[in-house]
CSV table of C-alpha atoms in Angstrom, one decimal:
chain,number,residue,atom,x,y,z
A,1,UNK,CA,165.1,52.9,32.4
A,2,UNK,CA,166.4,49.9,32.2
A,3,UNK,CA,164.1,46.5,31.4
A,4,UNK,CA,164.8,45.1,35.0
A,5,UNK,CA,164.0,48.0,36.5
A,6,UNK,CA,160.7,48.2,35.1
A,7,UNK,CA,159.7,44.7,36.1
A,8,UNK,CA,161.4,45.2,39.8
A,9,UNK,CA,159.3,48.4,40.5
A,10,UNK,CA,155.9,46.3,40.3
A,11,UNK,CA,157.1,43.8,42.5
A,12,UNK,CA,158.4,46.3,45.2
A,13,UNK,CA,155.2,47.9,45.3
A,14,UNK,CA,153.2,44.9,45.7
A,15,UNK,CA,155.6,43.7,48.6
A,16,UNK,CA,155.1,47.1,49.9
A,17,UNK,CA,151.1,46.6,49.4
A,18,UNK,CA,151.4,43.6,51.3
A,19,UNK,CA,153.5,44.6,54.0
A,20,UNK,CA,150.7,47.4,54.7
A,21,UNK,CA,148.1,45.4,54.3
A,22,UNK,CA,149.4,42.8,57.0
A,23,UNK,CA,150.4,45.9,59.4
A,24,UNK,CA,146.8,47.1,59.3
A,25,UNK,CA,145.3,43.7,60.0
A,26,UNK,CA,147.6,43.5,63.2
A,27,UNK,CA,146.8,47.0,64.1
A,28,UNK,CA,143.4,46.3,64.2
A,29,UNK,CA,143.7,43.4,66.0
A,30,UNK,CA,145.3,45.0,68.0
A,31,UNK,CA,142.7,47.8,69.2
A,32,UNK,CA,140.2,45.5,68.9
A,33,UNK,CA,142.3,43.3,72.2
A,34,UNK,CA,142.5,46.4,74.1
A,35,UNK,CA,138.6,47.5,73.9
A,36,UNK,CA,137.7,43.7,74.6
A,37,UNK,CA,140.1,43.6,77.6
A,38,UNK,CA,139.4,47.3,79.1
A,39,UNK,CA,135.7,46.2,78.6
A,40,UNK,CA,136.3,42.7,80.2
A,41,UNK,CA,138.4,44.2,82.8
A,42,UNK,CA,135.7,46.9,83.7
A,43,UNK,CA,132.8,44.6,84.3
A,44,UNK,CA,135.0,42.0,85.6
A,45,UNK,CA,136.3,44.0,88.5
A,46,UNK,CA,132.6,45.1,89.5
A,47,UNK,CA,131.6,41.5,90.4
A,48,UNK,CA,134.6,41.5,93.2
A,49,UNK,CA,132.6,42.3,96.7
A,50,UNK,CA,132.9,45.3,98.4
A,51,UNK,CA,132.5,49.1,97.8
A,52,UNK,CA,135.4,50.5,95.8
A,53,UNK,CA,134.3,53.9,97.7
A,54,UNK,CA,136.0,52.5,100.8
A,55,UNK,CA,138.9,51.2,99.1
A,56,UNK,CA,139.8,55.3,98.2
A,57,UNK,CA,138.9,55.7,101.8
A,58,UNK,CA,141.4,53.0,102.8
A,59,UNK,CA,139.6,50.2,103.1
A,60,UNK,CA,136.5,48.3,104.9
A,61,UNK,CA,138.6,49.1,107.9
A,62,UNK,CA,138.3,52.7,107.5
A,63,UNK,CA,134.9,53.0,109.3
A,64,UNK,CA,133.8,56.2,107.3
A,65,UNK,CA,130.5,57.9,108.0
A,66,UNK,CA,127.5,57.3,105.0
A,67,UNK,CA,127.9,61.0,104.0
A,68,UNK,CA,131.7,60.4,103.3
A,69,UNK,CA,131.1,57.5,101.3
A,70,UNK,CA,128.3,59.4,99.5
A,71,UNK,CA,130.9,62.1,98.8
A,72,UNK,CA,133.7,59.7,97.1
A,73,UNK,CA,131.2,58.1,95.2
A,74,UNK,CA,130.0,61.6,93.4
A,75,UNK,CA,133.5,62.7,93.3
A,76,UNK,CA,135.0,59.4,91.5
A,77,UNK,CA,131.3,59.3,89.5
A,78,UNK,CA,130.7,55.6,91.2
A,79,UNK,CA,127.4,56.8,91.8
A,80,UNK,CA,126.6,57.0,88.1
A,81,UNK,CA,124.6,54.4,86.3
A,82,UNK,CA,127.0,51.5,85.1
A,83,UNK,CA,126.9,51.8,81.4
A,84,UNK,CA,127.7,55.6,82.1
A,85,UNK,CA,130.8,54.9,84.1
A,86,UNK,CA,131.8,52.3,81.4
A,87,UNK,CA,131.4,55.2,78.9
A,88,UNK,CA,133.5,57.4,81.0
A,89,UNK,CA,135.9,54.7,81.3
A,90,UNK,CA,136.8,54.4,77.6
A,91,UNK,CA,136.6,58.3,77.5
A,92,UNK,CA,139.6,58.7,79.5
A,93,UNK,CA,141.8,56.1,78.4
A,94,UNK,CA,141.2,57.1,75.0
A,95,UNK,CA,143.1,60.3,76.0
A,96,UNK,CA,145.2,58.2,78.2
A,97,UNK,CA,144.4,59.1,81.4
A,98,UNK,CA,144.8,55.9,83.6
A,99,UNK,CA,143.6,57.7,86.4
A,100,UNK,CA,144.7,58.0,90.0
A,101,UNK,CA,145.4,55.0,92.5
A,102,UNK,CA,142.8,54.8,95.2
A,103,UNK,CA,145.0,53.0,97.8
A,104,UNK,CA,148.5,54.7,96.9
A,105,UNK,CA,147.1,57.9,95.9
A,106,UNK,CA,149.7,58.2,92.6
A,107,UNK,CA,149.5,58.3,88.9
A,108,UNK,CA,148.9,55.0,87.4
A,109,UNK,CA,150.9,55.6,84.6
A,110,UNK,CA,153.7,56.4,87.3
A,111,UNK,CA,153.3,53.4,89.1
A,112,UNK,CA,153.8,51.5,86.1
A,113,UNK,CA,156.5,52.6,84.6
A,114,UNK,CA,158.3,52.3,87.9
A,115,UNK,CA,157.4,48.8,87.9
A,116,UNK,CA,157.2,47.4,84.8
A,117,UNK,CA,161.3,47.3,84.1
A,118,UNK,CA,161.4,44.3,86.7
A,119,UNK,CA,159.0,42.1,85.6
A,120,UNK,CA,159.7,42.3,81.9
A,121,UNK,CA,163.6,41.4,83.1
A,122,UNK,CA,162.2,38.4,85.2
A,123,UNK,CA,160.4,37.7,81.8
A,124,UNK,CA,162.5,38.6,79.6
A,125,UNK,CA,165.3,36.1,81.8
A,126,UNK,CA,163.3,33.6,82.3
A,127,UNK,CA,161.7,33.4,78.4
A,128,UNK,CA,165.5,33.7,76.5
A,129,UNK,CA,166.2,30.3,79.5
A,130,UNK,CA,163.5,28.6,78.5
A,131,UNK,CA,164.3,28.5,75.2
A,132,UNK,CA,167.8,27.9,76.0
A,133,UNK,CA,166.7,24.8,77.5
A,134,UNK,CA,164.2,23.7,74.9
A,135,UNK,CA,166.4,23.6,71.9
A,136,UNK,CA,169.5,21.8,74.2
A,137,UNK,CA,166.7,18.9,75.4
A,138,UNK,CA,165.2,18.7,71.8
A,139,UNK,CA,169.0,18.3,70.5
A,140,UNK,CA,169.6,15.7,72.4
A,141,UNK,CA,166.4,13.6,72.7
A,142,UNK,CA,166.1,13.6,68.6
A,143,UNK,CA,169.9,12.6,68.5
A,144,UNK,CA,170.4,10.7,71.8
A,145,UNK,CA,168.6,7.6,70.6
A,146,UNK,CA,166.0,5.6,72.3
A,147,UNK,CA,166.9,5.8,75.8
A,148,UNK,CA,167.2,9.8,75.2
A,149,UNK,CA,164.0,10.3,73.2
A,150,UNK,CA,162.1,8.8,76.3
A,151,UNK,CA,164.1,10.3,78.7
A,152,UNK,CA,163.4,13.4,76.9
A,153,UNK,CA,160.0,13.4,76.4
A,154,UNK,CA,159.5,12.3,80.2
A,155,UNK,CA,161.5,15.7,81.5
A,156,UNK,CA,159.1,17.9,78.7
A,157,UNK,CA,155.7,16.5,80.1
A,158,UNK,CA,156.6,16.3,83.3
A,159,UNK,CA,158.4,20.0,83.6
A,160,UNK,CA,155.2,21.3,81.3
A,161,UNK,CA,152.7,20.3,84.1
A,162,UNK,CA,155.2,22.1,87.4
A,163,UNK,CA,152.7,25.0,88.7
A,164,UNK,CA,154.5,27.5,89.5
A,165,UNK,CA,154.1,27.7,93.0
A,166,UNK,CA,154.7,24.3,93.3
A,167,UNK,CA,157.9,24.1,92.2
A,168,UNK,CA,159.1,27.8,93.5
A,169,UNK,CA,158.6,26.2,96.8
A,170,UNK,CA,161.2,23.0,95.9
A,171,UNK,CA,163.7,26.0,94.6
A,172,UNK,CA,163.8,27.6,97.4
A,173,UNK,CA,164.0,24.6,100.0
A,174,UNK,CA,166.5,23.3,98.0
A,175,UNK,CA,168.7,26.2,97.3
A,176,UNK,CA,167.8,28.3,99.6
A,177,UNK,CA,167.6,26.4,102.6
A,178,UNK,CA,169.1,23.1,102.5
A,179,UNK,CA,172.6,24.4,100.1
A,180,UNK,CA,172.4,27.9,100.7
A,181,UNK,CA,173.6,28.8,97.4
A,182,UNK,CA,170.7,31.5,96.9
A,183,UNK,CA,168.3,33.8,98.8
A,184,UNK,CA,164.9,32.6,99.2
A,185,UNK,CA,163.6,36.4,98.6
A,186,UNK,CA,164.9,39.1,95.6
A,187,UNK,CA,167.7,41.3,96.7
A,188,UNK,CA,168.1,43.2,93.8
A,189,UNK,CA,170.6,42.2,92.8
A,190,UNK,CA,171.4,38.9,90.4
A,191,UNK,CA,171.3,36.0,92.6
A,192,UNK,CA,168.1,37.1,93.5
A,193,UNK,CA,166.7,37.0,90.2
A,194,UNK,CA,167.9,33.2,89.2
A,195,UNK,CA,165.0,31.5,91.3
A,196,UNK,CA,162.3,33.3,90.3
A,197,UNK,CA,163.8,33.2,86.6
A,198,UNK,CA,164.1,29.1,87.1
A,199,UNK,CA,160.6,29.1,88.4
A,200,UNK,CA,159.2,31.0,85.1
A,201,UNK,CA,161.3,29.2,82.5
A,202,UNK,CA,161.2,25.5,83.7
A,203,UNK,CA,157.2,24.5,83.0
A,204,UNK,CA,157.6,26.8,79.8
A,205,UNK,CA,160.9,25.2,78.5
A,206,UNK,CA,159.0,21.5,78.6
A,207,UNK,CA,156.2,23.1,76.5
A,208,UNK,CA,158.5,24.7,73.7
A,209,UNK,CA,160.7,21.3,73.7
A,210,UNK,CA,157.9,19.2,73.1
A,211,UNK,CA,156.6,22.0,70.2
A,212,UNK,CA,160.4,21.7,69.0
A,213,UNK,CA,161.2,18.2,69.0
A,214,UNK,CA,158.1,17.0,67.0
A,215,UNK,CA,159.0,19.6,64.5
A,216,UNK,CA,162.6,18.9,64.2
A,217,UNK,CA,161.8,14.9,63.8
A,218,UNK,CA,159.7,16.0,60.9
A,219,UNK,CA,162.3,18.2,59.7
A,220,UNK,CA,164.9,15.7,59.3
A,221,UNK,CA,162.6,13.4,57.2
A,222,UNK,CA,162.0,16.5,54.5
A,223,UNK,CA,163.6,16.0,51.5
A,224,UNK,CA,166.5,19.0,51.3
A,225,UNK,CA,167.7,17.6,55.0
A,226,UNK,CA,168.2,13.7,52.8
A,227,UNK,CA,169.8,16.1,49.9
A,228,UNK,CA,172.1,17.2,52.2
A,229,UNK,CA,172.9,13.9,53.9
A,230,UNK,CA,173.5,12.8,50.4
A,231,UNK,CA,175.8,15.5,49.7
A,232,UNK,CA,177.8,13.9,52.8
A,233,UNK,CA,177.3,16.6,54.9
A,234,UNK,CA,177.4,15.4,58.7
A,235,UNK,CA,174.7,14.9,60.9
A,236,UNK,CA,175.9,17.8,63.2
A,237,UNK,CA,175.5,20.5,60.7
A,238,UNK,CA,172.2,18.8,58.7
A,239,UNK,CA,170.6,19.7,62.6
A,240,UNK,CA,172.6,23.0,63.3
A,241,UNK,CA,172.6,24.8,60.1
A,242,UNK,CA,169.1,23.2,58.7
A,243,UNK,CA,166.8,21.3,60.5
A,244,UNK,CA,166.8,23.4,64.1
A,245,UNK,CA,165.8,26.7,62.1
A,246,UNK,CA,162.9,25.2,60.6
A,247,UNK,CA,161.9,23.4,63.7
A,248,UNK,CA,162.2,26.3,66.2
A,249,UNK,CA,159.7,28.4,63.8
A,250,UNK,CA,156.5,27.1,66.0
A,251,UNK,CA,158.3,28.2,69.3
A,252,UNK,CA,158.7,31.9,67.5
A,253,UNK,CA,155.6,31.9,67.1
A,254,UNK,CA,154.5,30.7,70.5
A,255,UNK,CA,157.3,33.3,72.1
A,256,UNK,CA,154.8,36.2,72.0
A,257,UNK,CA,152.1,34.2,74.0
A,258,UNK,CA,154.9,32.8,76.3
A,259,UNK,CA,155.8,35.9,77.5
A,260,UNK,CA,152.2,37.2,78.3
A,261,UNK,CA,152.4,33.8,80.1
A,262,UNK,CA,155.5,34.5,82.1
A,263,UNK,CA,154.0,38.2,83.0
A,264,UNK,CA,150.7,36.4,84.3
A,265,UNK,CA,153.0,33.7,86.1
A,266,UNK,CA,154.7,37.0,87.3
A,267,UNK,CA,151.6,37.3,89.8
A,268,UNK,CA,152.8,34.3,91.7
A,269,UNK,CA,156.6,34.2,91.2
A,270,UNK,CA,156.9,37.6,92.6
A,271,UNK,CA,154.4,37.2,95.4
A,272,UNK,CA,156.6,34.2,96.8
A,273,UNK,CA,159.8,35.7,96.3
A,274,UNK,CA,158.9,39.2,97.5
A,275,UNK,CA,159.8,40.4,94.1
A,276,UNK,CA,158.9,44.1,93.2
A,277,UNK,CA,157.1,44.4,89.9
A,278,UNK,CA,153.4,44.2,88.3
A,279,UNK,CA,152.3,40.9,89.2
A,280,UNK,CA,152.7,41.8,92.6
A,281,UNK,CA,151.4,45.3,92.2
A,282,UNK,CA,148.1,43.2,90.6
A,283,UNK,CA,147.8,41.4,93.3
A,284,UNK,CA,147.3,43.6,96.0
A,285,UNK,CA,145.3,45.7,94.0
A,286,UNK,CA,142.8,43.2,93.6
A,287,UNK,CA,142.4,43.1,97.0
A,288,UNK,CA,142.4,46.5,98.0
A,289,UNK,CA,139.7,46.8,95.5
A,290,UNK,CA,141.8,49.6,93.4
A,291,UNK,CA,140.4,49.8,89.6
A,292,UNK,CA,142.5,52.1,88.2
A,293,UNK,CA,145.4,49.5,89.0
A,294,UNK,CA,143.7,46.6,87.8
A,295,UNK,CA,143.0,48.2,84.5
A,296,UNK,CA,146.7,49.9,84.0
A,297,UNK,CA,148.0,46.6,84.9
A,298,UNK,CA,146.0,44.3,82.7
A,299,UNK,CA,146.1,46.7,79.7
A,300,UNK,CA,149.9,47.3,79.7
A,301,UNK,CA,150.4,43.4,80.1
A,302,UNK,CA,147.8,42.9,77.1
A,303,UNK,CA,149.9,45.8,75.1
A,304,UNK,CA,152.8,43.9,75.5
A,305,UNK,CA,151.4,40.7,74.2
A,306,UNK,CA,149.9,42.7,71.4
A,307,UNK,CA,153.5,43.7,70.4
A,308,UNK,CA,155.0,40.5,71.0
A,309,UNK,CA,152.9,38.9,68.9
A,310,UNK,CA,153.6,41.2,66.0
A,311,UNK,CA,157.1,41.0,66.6
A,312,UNK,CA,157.2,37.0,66.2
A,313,UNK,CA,155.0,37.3,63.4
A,314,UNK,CA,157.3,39.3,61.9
A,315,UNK,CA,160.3,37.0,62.9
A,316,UNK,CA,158.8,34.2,61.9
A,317,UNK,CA,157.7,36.0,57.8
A,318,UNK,CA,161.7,36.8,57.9
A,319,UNK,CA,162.9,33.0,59.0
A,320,UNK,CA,160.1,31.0,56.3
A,321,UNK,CA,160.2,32.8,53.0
A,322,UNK,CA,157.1,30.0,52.5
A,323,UNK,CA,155.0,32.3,54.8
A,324,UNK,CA,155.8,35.5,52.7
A,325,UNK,CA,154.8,33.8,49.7
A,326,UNK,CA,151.7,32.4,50.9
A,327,UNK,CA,150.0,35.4,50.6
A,328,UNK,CA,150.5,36.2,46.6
A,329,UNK,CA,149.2,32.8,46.5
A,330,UNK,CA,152.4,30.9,44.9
């Protein structure tokens, strides 16, 4: 055995004791999230008025005699004390049984799965735009000069504060009715996807930019970016190949929040553009009163987070070695 081996052997397994240590913390994290939001969730749903017996029954509307409703409410145990329902409740999605849809009559798990693929492309679209448009506006308002940096940080603030509906309803009148360029509703197919993808990734590109720009002006004060100006590198590739990966750390960070952000704007975006997918499925679940929904809906979205956020944590310990040694403390 050679000497370097010896000394590279304890340094593996301490990065290896360090990797496992930081997956555990995330992993419980993460359980932690998903009892807090199937417990939130639970209660939550409770205080919404009306009897969730009629909405198996199909609704207020349904006019269904006393003994019926008696009989759905032994049958789905809503007859139970509350704490014993919430018991139940954990019980069965331990085993992962998301239970049956009261309006639709289906599988949850079935219902999401057949409509989870189009919101995560809206989101997924709309959050790889976004950034798209972050780092070209926080390029050119740090390099622009004056009259760019104010321009700049006009569009950020102002693009930042757009709710959604808001400025879905300009898109389409603008588009949609007065050019005609684009359909006002989804159609499947790709030009129905680049309004509702605009609508998502405008406010959240003036948020990232302004995360971005403030970083990159601090960037380009460090001292390696004024070693490499003195090594007479140009200006083009001190913010290309040094400066923009340090300043777009933050916004990795921030990407697994955006896109639980763009899946809870998905509630809006895909109501107004008649848009298949959970946000709308959420929606009219909440109003029929159908738990099981609700719950499949808001855990799945809340997994997703979960895993984004690990994922950009991950990212973001591969982009700053500084973050990797921060934990042995050097």
């Amino acid at each position: 055995m050679t000497p370097g081996s010896a000394v590279t052997r304890p340094a593996q397994r301490s990065r290896n004791l360090r990797t496992s240590r930081w997956l555990l913390v995330r992993l419980g994290g993460a359980v932690f999230v998903m009892w807090a939001v199937a417990t939130l969730t639970f209660f939550a749903i409770r205080l919404i008025p009306g009897d969730p017996a009629e909405a198996v029954l199909g609704g207020p509307g349904s006019q269904a005699s006393q003994e019926t409703l008696d009989q759905v409410r032994a049958d789905y145990g809503l007859d139970l004390p509350l704490g014993v329902q919430y018991l139940n409740a954990l019980g069965r999605l331990l085993s992962g049984d998301l239970g049956t849809s009261y309006a639709l009559k289906v599988p949850v798990a079935e219902l999401l799965l057949a409509q989870i693929g189009g919101t995560l492309v809206l989101a997924l679209a709309a959050l790889a735009l976004a950034w798209l448009l972050a780092l070209l506006l926080s390029l050119w308002s740090t390099g622009g000069g004056r009259i760019a940096a104010a321009l700049g940080q006009g569009i950020e603030l102002t693009s930042a504060a757009l709710p959604h509906f808001w400025l879905a309803t300009v898109l389409i009148a603008v588009f949609s009715s007065a050019l005609g360029w684009l359909p006002p509703v989804s159609t499947g197919g790709a030009a129905g996807l680049v309004l509702p993808t605009l609508t998502l990734a405008i406010p959240l590109a003036g948020f990232l930019a302004q995360v971005m720009r403030e970083t990159l002006l601090d960037t380009l004060d460090a001292p390696f970016i004024i070693s490499a100006r003195a090594r007479g590198e140009s200006e083009r590739g001190i913010r290309l190949r040094h400066a923009l990966r340090h300043a777009s750390l933050p916004a990795i960070s921030l990407s697994g929040w955006a896109l639980g952000y763009l899946i809870s704007g998905a509630v809006v975006v895909e109501t107004i553009f008649a848009r298949p997918g959970l946000g709308r499925t959420l929606l009219q679940a909440v109003t029929l009163r159908d738990v099981p929904i609700v719950t499949g809906v808001v855990l799945l979205v809340a997994l997703v987070y979960i895993l984004m956020t690990i994922i950009t944590d991950a990212a973001s310990r591969l982009a700053d070695p500084r973050l990797r040694s921060a934990e042995t403390g050097r």
